[in-house]
PDB file of C-alpha atoms in Angstrom:
ATOM      1  CA  UNK A  24      38.866   6.126  11.453  1.00  0.00           C
ATOM      2  CA  UNK A  25      35.812   3.809  11.257  1.00  0.00           C
ATOM      3  CA  UNK A  26      33.399   7.096  11.134  1.00  0.00           C
ATOM      4  CA  UNK A  27      35.107   7.372   7.787  1.00  0.00           C
ATOM      5  CA  UNK A  28      34.063   4.589   6.324  1.00  0.00           C
ATOM      6  CA  UNK A  29      30.240   5.247   7.295  1.00  0.00           C
ATOM      7  CA  UNK A  30      30.395   3.998  11.499  1.00  0.00           C
ATOM      8  CA  UNK A  31      28.581   5.900  13.912  1.00  0.00           C
ATOM      9  CA  UNK A  32      30.282   7.392  16.742  1.00  0.00           C
ATOM     10  CA  UNK A  33      28.712   4.578  19.161  1.00  0.00           C
ATOM     11  CA  UNK A  34      29.604   1.638  16.785  1.00  0.00           C
ATOM     12  CA  UNK A  35      33.263   2.984  16.199  1.00  0.00           C
ATOM     13  CA  UNK A  36      33.823   2.763  19.737  1.00  0.00           C
ATOM     14  CA  UNK A  37      32.058  -0.641  20.483  1.00  0.00           C
ATOM     15  CA  UNK A  38      34.150  -2.255  17.546  1.00  0.00           C
ATOM     16  CA  UNK A  39      37.302  -0.567  19.304  1.00  0.00           C
ATOM     17  CA  UNK A  40      36.910  -2.078  21.738  1.00  0.00           C
ATOM     18  CA  UNK A  41      35.772  -5.802  20.698  1.00  0.00           C
ATOM     19  CA  UNK A  42      38.986  -5.225  18.226  1.00  0.00           C
ATOM     20  CA  UNK A  43      41.146  -4.204  21.093  1.00  0.00           C
ATOM     21  CA  UNK A  44      40.417  -6.933  23.665  1.00  0.00           C
ATOM     22  CA  UNK A  45      41.834 -10.959  22.791  1.00  0.00           C
ATOM     23  CA  UNK A  46      38.947 -12.821  24.140  1.00  0.00           C
ATOM     24  CA  UNK A  47      34.870 -11.972  23.527  1.00  0.00           C
ATOM     25  CA  UNK A  48      33.150  -9.725  25.799  1.00  0.00           C
ATOM     26  CA  UNK A  49      29.590  -9.600  27.037  1.00  0.00           C
ATOM     27  CA  UNK A  50      27.186  -6.474  26.532  1.00  0.00           C
ATOM     28  CA  UNK A  51      28.503  -5.542  30.064  1.00  0.00           C
ATOM     29  CA  UNK A  52      31.613  -5.373  29.442  1.00  0.00           C
ATOM     30  CA  UNK A  53      31.213  -3.453  26.085  1.00  0.00           C
ATOM     31  CA  UNK A  54      29.342  -0.268  27.662  1.00  0.00           C
ATOM     32  CA  UNK A  55      32.367  -0.211  30.669  1.00  0.00           C
ATOM     33  CA  UNK A  56      35.139   0.245  27.932  1.00  0.00           C
ATOM     34  CA  UNK A  57      33.110   1.347  25.313  1.00  0.00           C
ATOM     35  CA  UNK A  58      31.434   4.344  27.199  1.00  0.00           C
ATOM     36  CA  UNK A  59      28.744   3.814  25.249  1.00  0.00           C
ATOM     37  CA  UNK A  60      25.147   3.919  27.155  1.00  0.00           C
ATOM     38  CA  UNK A  61      23.468   0.617  28.141  1.00  0.00           C
ATOM     39  CA  UNK A  62      20.343   1.461  26.957  1.00  0.00           C
ATOM     40  CA  UNK A  63      22.381   1.790  23.327  1.00  0.00           C
ATOM     41  CA  UNK A  64      24.414  -1.215  23.287  1.00  0.00           C
ATOM     42  CA  UNK A  65      22.462  -3.476  22.287  1.00  0.00           C
ATOM     43  CA  UNK A  66      21.274  -2.055  19.805  1.00  0.00           C
ATOM     44  CA  UNK A  67      24.473  -0.852  18.860  1.00  0.00           C
ATOM     45  CA  UNK A  68      25.709  -4.747  18.732  1.00  0.00           C
ATOM     46  CA  UNK A  69      23.440  -5.531  16.341  1.00  0.00           C
ATOM     47  CA  UNK A  70      23.326  -3.272  13.801  1.00  0.00           C
ATOM     48  CA  UNK A  71      27.454  -4.096  13.734  1.00  0.00           C
ATOM     49  CA  UNK A  72      26.423  -7.850  13.518  1.00  0.00           C
ATOM     50  CA  UNK A  73      24.138  -6.397  10.756  1.00  0.00           C
ATOM     51  CA  UNK A  74      26.770  -5.548   8.439  1.00  0.00           C
ATOM     52  CA  UNK A  75      28.528  -8.854   9.413  1.00  0.00           C
ATOM     53  CA  UNK A  76      31.292  -7.388  11.849  1.00  0.00           C
ATOM     54  CA  UNK A  77      31.094  -9.471  14.532  1.00  0.00           C
ATOM     55  CA  UNK A  78      31.473 -12.920  15.697  1.00  0.00           C
ATOM     56  CA  UNK A  79      28.342 -14.051  18.480  1.00  0.00           C
ATOM     57  CA  UNK A  80      28.652 -16.847  20.967  1.00  0.00           C
ATOM     58  CA  UNK A  81      26.867 -18.771  23.756  1.00  0.00           C
ATOM     59  CA  UNK A  82      28.850 -19.238  27.279  1.00  0.00           C
ATOM     60  CA  UNK A  83      26.633 -19.904  29.749  1.00  0.00           C
ATOM     61  CA  UNK A  84      23.444 -18.535  29.163  1.00  0.00           C
ATOM     62  CA  UNK A  85      25.834 -15.735  28.629  1.00  0.00           C
ATOM     63  CA  UNK A  86      25.851 -13.313  24.584  1.00  0.00           C
ATOM     64  CA  UNK A  87      29.693 -13.081  23.573  1.00  0.00           C
ATOM     65  CA  UNK A  88      30.614 -10.480  20.792  1.00  0.00           C
ATOM     66  CA  UNK A  89      34.194 -10.921  19.197  1.00  0.00           C
ATOM     67  CA  UNK A  90      35.530  -8.713  15.901  1.00  0.00           C
ATOM     68  CA  UNK A  91      36.641  -9.975  13.107  1.00  0.00           C
ATOM     69  CA  UNK A  92      40.324 -10.042  12.722  1.00  0.00           C
ATOM     70  CA  UNK A  93      41.329  -5.946  11.433  1.00  0.00           C
ATOM     71  CA  UNK A  94      42.323  -7.639   7.298  1.00  0.00           C
ATOM     72  CA  UNK A  95      39.145  -9.413   7.320  1.00  0.00           C
ATOM     73  CA  UNK A  96      37.370  -6.401   8.356  1.00  0.00           C
ATOM     74  CA  UNK A  97      39.383  -4.522   5.484  1.00  0.00           C
ATOM     75  CA  UNK A  98      38.658  -6.640   2.487  1.00  0.00           C
ATOM     76  CA  UNK A  99      35.580  -6.629   3.805  1.00  0.00           C
ATOM     77  CA  UNK A 100      35.404  -2.872   3.630  1.00  0.00           C
ATOM     78  CA  UNK A 101      36.993  -2.394   0.438  1.00  0.00           C
ATOM     79  CA  UNK A 102      35.006  -4.911  -1.047  1.00  0.00           C
ATOM     80  CA  UNK A 103      31.373  -3.141  -0.067  1.00  0.00           C
ATOM     81  CA  UNK A 104      32.064  -0.024  -0.929  1.00  0.00           C
ATOM     82  CA  UNK A 105      33.423  -1.542  -4.691  1.00  0.00           C
ATOM     83  CA  UNK A 106      29.984  -2.846  -5.007  1.00  0.00           C
ATOM     84  CA  UNK A 107      28.971   0.020  -4.034  1.00  0.00           C
ATOM     85  CA  UNK A 108      30.800   2.510  -7.139  1.00  0.00           C
ATOM     86  CA  UNK A 109      30.271  -0.207  -9.194  1.00  0.00           C
ATOM     87  CA  UNK A 110      26.033  -0.005  -8.307  1.00  0.00           C
ATOM     88  CA  UNK A 111      26.200   3.748  -8.573  1.00  0.00           C
ATOM     89  CA  UNK A 112      27.536   3.834 -11.776  1.00  0.00           C
ATOM     90  CA  UNK A 113      25.400   1.619 -13.787  1.00  0.00           C
ATOM     91  CA  UNK A 114      22.176   2.387 -11.604  1.00  0.00           C
ATOM     92  CA  UNK A 115      19.710   4.479 -14.247  1.00  0.00           C
ATOM     93  CA  UNK A 116      18.710   7.367 -12.111  1.00  0.00           C
ATOM     94  CA  UNK A 117      15.091   8.937 -14.033  1.00  0.00           C
ATOM     95  CA  UNK A 118      12.282  11.261 -12.680  1.00  0.00           C
ATOM     96  CA  UNK A 119       9.189   9.697 -11.909  1.00  0.00           C
ATOM     97  CA  UNK A 120       6.767  11.917 -13.198  1.00  0.00           C
ATOM     98  CA  UNK A 121       3.242  12.881 -10.869  1.00  0.00           C
ATOM     99  CA  UNK A 122       0.166  14.269 -12.495  1.00  0.00           C
ATOM    100  CA  UNK A 123      -2.022  15.455  -9.731  1.00  0.00           C
ATOM    101  CA  UNK A 124      -4.143  16.894 -12.474  1.00  0.00           C
ATOM    102  CA  UNK A 125      -7.880  16.565 -12.328  1.00  0.00           C
ATOM    103  CA  UNK A 126      -9.304  16.387 -16.205  1.00  0.00           C
ATOM    104  CA  UNK A 127     -13.086  16.449 -16.625  1.00  0.00           C
ATOM    105  CA  UNK A 128     -14.943  14.623 -19.314  1.00  0.00           C
ATOM    106  CA  UNK A 129     -18.459  15.058 -20.377  1.00  0.00           C
ATOM    107  CA  UNK A 130     -20.458  12.862 -22.875  1.00  0.00           C
ATOM    108  CA  UNK A 131     -21.720   8.683 -21.185  1.00  0.00           C
ATOM    109  CA  UNK A 132     -20.292   7.799 -25.072  1.00  0.00           C
ATOM    110  CA  UNK A 133     -17.183   9.480 -24.405  1.00  0.00           C
ATOM    111  CA  UNK A 134     -17.120   8.367 -20.379  1.00  0.00           C
ATOM    112  CA  UNK A 135     -17.520   4.838 -21.456  1.00  0.00           C
ATOM    113  CA  UNK A 136     -14.855   4.971 -23.926  1.00  0.00           C
ATOM    114  CA  UNK A 137     -12.776   6.540 -21.016  1.00  0.00           C
ATOM    115  CA  UNK A 138     -13.793   3.725 -18.813  1.00  0.00           C
ATOM    116  CA  UNK A 139     -13.122   1.108 -21.159  1.00  0.00           C
ATOM    117  CA  UNK A 140      -8.827   2.382 -22.033  1.00  0.00           C
ATOM    118  CA  UNK A 141      -8.745   1.967 -18.246  1.00  0.00           C
ATOM    119  CA  UNK A 142      -9.771  -1.389 -18.060  1.00  0.00           C
ATOM    120  CA  UNK A 143      -7.342  -2.700 -20.599  1.00  0.00           C
ATOM    121  CA  UNK A 144      -4.150  -0.817 -18.523  1.00  0.00           C
ATOM    122  CA  UNK A 145      -4.940  -2.681 -15.287  1.00  0.00           C
ATOM    123  CA  UNK A 146      -2.579  -4.932 -14.102  1.00  0.00           C
ATOM    124  CA  UNK A 147      -3.322  -5.313 -10.399  1.00  0.00           C
ATOM    125  CA  UNK A 148      -6.961  -4.211  -9.007  1.00  0.00           C
ATOM    126  CA  UNK A 149     -10.054  -2.892 -10.438  1.00  0.00           C
ATOM    127  CA  UNK A 150     -12.556  -1.644  -8.122  1.00  0.00           C
ATOM    128  CA  UNK A 151     -15.448  -0.906 -10.243  1.00  0.00           C
ATOM    129  CA  UNK A 152     -19.146   0.001  -8.971  1.00  0.00           C
ATOM    130  CA  UNK A 153     -22.386   1.719 -10.799  1.00  0.00           C
ATOM    131  CA  UNK A 154     -25.997   0.290 -12.339  1.00  0.00           C
ATOM    132  CA  UNK A 155     -25.703  -3.177 -13.509  1.00  0.00           C
ATOM    133  CA  UNK A 156     -26.763  -2.395 -17.339  1.00  0.00           C
ATOM    134  CA  UNK A 157     -23.384  -0.153 -17.267  1.00  0.00           C
ATOM    135  CA  UNK A 158     -21.408  -2.442 -15.852  1.00  0.00           C
ATOM    136  CA  UNK A 159     -22.494  -5.459 -18.625  1.00  0.00           C
ATOM    137  CA  UNK A 160     -20.838  -3.647 -21.468  1.00  0.00           C
ATOM    138  CA  UNK A 161     -17.433  -3.844 -19.364  1.00  0.00           C
ATOM    139  CA  UNK A 162     -18.039  -7.595 -17.947  1.00  0.00           C
ATOM    140  CA  UNK A 163     -16.296  -9.489 -20.812  1.00  0.00           C
ATOM    141  CA  UNK A 164     -13.373  -7.509 -20.458  1.00  0.00           C
ATOM    142  CA  UNK A 165     -13.483  -7.471 -16.339  1.00  0.00           C
ATOM    143  CA  UNK A 166     -13.609 -11.408 -16.748  1.00  0.00           C
ATOM    144  CA  UNK A 167     -11.077 -11.820 -19.351  1.00  0.00           C
ATOM    145  CA  UNK A 168      -9.186  -9.360 -16.349  1.00  0.00           C
ATOM    146  CA  UNK A 169      -9.201 -11.677 -13.302  1.00  0.00           C
ATOM    147  CA  UNK A 170      -8.793 -14.664 -15.705  1.00  0.00           C
ATOM    148  CA  UNK A 171      -5.532 -12.782 -15.936  1.00  0.00           C
ATOM    149  CA  UNK A 172      -4.739 -12.398 -12.454  1.00  0.00           C
ATOM    150  CA  UNK A 173      -6.258  -9.307 -11.825  1.00  0.00           C
ATOM    151  CA  UNK A 174      -7.945  -8.774  -8.696  1.00  0.00           C
ATOM    152  CA  UNK A 175     -11.610  -7.219  -9.455  1.00  0.00           C
ATOM    153  CA  UNK A 176     -14.228  -6.371  -6.974  1.00  0.00           C
ATOM    154  CA  UNK A 177     -17.527  -5.250  -8.256  1.00  0.00           C
ATOM    155  CA  UNK A 178     -20.501  -3.499  -6.851  1.00  0.00           C
ATOM    156  CA  UNK A 179     -24.290  -3.093  -8.921  1.00  0.00           C
ATOM    157  CA  UNK A 180     -27.138  -1.685  -8.563  1.00  0.00           C
ATOM    158  CA  UNK A 181     -29.188  -4.108  -9.956  1.00  0.00           C
ATOM    159  CA  UNK A 182     -28.505  -7.955 -10.252  1.00  0.00           C
ATOM    160  CA  UNK A 183     -25.956  -8.788 -12.184  1.00  0.00           C
ATOM    161  CA  UNK A 184     -25.043 -12.825 -14.260  1.00  0.00           C
ATOM    162  CA  UNK A 185     -21.350 -12.959 -13.891  1.00  0.00           C
ATOM    163  CA  UNK A 186     -18.787 -15.254 -12.115  1.00  0.00           C
ATOM    164  CA  UNK A 187     -16.674 -12.413 -10.954  1.00  0.00           C
ATOM    165  CA  UNK A 188     -16.260 -12.634  -6.909  1.00  0.00           C
ATOM    166  CA  UNK A 189     -15.905 -10.874  -4.903  1.00  0.00           C
ATOM    167  CA  UNK A 190     -19.280  -9.291  -6.602  1.00  0.00           C
ATOM    168  CA  UNK A 191     -21.613  -7.100  -3.741  1.00  0.00           C
ATOM    169  CA  UNK A 192     -24.901  -6.516  -5.086  1.00  0.00           C
ATOM    170  CA  UNK A 193     -27.116  -3.392  -4.197  1.00  0.00           C
ATOM    171  CA  UNK A 194     -31.168  -3.834  -4.470  1.00  0.00           C
ATOM    172  CA  UNK A 195     -32.838  -0.424  -3.805  1.00  0.00           C
ATOM    173  CA  UNK A 196     -35.761   0.464  -1.578  1.00  0.00           C
ATOM    174  CA  UNK A 197     -38.263   2.597  -4.112  1.00  0.00           C
ATOM    175  CA  UNK A 198     -37.941   4.851  -0.614  1.00  0.00           C
ATOM    176  CA  UNK A 199     -34.493   5.968  -1.866  1.00  0.00           C
ATOM    177  CA  UNK A 200     -33.901   9.674  -2.281  1.00  0.00           C
ATOM    178  CA  UNK A 201     -30.543  10.090  -3.545  1.00  0.00           C
ATOM    179  CA  UNK A 202     -30.141   6.512  -5.347  1.00  0.00           C
ATOM    180  CA  UNK A 203     -28.234   8.702  -8.622  1.00  0.00           C
ATOM    181  CA  UNK A 204     -26.883   7.214 -12.120  1.00  0.00           C
ATOM    182  CA  UNK A 205     -22.950   7.029 -11.132  1.00  0.00           C
ATOM    183  CA  UNK A 206     -20.206   4.834 -12.668  1.00  0.00           C
ATOM    184  CA  UNK A 207     -16.688   5.169 -10.624  1.00  0.00           C
ATOM    185  CA  UNK A 208     -13.490   2.229 -11.344  1.00  0.00           C
ATOM    186  CA  UNK A 209      -9.776   2.483  -9.832  1.00  0.00           C
ATOM    187  CA  UNK A 210      -7.325   0.851 -11.173  1.00  0.00           C
ATOM    188  CA  UNK A 211      -4.209  -0.098  -9.333  1.00  0.00           C
ATOM    189  CA  UNK A 212      -4.684   1.759  -6.537  1.00  0.00           C
ATOM    190  CA  UNK A 213      -3.369   5.091  -8.651  1.00  0.00           C
ATOM    191  CA  UNK A 214      -5.963   5.695 -11.164  1.00  0.00           C
ATOM    192  CA  UNK A 215      -9.482   6.645 -10.930  1.00  0.00           C
ATOM    193  CA  UNK A 216     -12.100   7.021 -13.298  1.00  0.00           C
ATOM    194  CA  UNK A 217     -15.814   9.050 -11.731  1.00  0.00           C
ATOM    195  CA  UNK A 218     -19.334  10.002 -13.625  1.00  0.00           C
ATOM    196  CA  UNK A 219     -22.425  11.243 -12.807  1.00  0.00           C
ATOM    197  CA  UNK A 220     -25.342  12.459 -14.332  1.00  0.00           C
ATOM    198  CA  UNK A 221     -25.791  16.386 -13.405  1.00  0.00           C
ATOM    199  CA  UNK A 222     -29.225  17.302 -14.878  1.00  0.00           C
ATOM    200  CA  UNK A 223     -29.746  14.919 -17.520  1.00  0.00           C
ATOM    201  CA  UNK A 224     -26.316  14.593 -18.796  1.00  0.00           C
ATOM    202  CA  UNK A 225     -23.384  12.745 -18.394  1.00  0.00           C
ATOM    203  CA  UNK A 226     -20.303  14.468 -16.459  1.00  0.00           C
ATOM    204  CA  UNK A 227     -16.887  12.696 -15.365  1.00  0.00           C
ATOM    205  CA  UNK A 228     -13.530  13.095 -14.045  1.00  0.00           C
ATOM    206  CA  UNK A 229     -10.548  11.232 -13.976  1.00  0.00           C
ATOM    207  CA  UNK A 230      -6.746  12.371 -12.162  1.00  0.00           C
ATOM    208  CA  UNK A 231      -4.321  10.146 -10.276  1.00  0.00           C
ATOM    209  CA  UNK A 232      -4.115  12.539  -7.659  1.00  0.00           C
ATOM    210  CA  UNK A 233      -2.423  10.463  -4.202  1.00  0.00           C
ATOM    211  CA  UNK A 234      -4.603  11.666  -2.033  1.00  0.00           C
ATOM    212  CA  UNK A 235      -7.465  11.459  -4.657  1.00  0.00           C
ATOM    213  CA  UNK A 236      -7.326   7.960  -4.950  1.00  0.00           C
ATOM    214  CA  UNK A 237      -6.911   7.340  -1.139  1.00  0.00           C
ATOM    215  CA  UNK A 238     -10.455   8.892  -0.589  1.00  0.00           C
ATOM    216  CA  UNK A 239     -12.096   7.120  -3.843  1.00  0.00           C
ATOM    217  CA  UNK A 240     -10.908   3.798  -2.852  1.00  0.00           C
ATOM    218  CA  UNK A 241     -12.761   4.565   1.062  1.00  0.00           C
ATOM    219  CA  UNK A 242     -15.894   6.095  -0.757  1.00  0.00           C
ATOM    220  CA  UNK A 243     -16.222   3.032  -2.437  1.00  0.00           C
ATOM    221  CA  UNK A 244     -15.670   0.464   0.245  1.00  0.00           C
ATOM    222  CA  UNK A 245     -18.172   2.483   2.254  1.00  0.00           C
ATOM    223  CA  UNK A 246     -20.678   1.577  -0.996  1.00  0.00           C
ATOM    224  CA  UNK A 247     -19.602  -1.551   0.058  1.00  0.00           C
ATOM    225  CA  UNK A 248     -20.081  -1.850   3.325  1.00  0.00           C
ATOM    226  CA  UNK A 249     -23.246   0.092   3.169  1.00  0.00           C
ATOM    227  CA  UNK A 250     -24.411  -2.863   1.030  1.00  0.00           C
ATOM    228  CA  UNK A 251     -23.294  -5.489   2.254  1.00  0.00           C
ATOM    229  CA  UNK A 252     -24.442  -4.399   6.074  1.00  0.00           C
ATOM    230  CA  UNK A 253     -27.636  -3.697   4.586  1.00  0.00           C
ATOM    231  CA  UNK A 254     -28.589  -6.636   2.692  1.00  0.00           C
ATOM    232  CA  UNK A 255     -28.154  -8.696   6.003  1.00  0.00           C
ATOM    233  CA  UNK A 256     -29.454  -7.195   8.842  1.00  0.00           C
ATOM    234  CA  UNK A 257     -32.172  -4.765   6.273  1.00  0.00           C
ATOM    235  CA  UNK A 258     -34.983  -6.277   8.630  1.00  0.00           C
ATOM    236  CA  UNK A 259     -33.770  -5.304  12.229  1.00  0.00           C
ATOM    237  CA  UNK A 260     -31.798  -2.082  11.222  1.00  0.00           C
ATOM    238  CA  UNK A 261     -35.281  -0.713   9.098  1.00  0.00           C
ATOM    239  CA  UNK A 262     -37.471  -1.261  12.156  1.00  0.00           C
ATOM    240  CA  UNK A 263     -35.766   1.551  13.991  1.00  0.00           C
ATOM    241  CA  UNK A 264     -37.312   4.492  11.868  1.00  0.00           C
ATOM    242  CA  UNK A 265     -34.468   6.656  12.941  1.00  0.00           C
ATOM    243  CA  UNK A 266     -32.004   4.671  11.301  1.00  0.00           C
ATOM    244  CA  UNK A 267     -34.228   4.066   8.068  1.00  0.00           C
ATOM    245  CA  UNK A 268     -34.537   7.848   7.315  1.00  0.00           C
ATOM    246  CA  UNK A 269     -30.506   7.922   7.828  1.00  0.00           C
ATOM    247  CA  UNK A 270     -30.019   4.896   5.247  1.00  0.00           C
ATOM    248  CA  UNK A 271     -32.931   6.186   2.260  1.00  0.00           C
ATOM    249  CA  UNK A 272     -30.431   9.474   2.471  1.00  0.00           C
ATOM    250  CA  UNK A 273     -27.367   7.816   1.630  1.00  0.00           C
ATOM    251  CA  UNK A 274     -26.330   7.754  -2.117  1.00  0.00           C
ATOM    252  CA  UNK A 275     -24.543   4.502  -2.333  1.00  0.00           C
TER     253      UNK A 275
END
């Protein structure tokens, strides 16, 4: 009967024993009379306690268990059932839309307009990286979002005058081989815009694909880590010609 109310077999066996006993029982006695394995009995007792169906006390440093009176248990289960029915009737079910498509975009001005729109949509977090002259145009909006409680983190290639924090500044070395102008925006851990220059023209993509969003978050912090490490240990790292050669080949 108890299993019809959603109890597992072990929960039913344990509860039946505790209901049948006029005295509280310890876990060893519950194992003896219920047939539930000792390795499982504490887990079962804890689940029943979490459901509010057991009384628990301590006697001589021993934990004792007793079931609620049967009438009280029936009243509780009935109330839980009615509340669940009410919740089921009132709950609104909607299928959350997902869009894993990757959209492409050309033209620098169009990409800037999209970045601006995405920044306005941000509610929780903004990660932005790019060259300082590109980021400067968005500083008023970034600072406004920061004042509204949005977490804003910026990585700038080249110096940038702003009170935004955290702010990471990469001062590029003239020997960098792969330092390319780019723009990367990630908002609320769910939407990205990434753009770069290809043969003198801006090319960009935008997507809400979860795997790509996760990838670009790691991509952003890869650049942040390299920026902070090379800033702090620049002299030491560049004494090693092999490491220096690798650093100069990184995209940033």
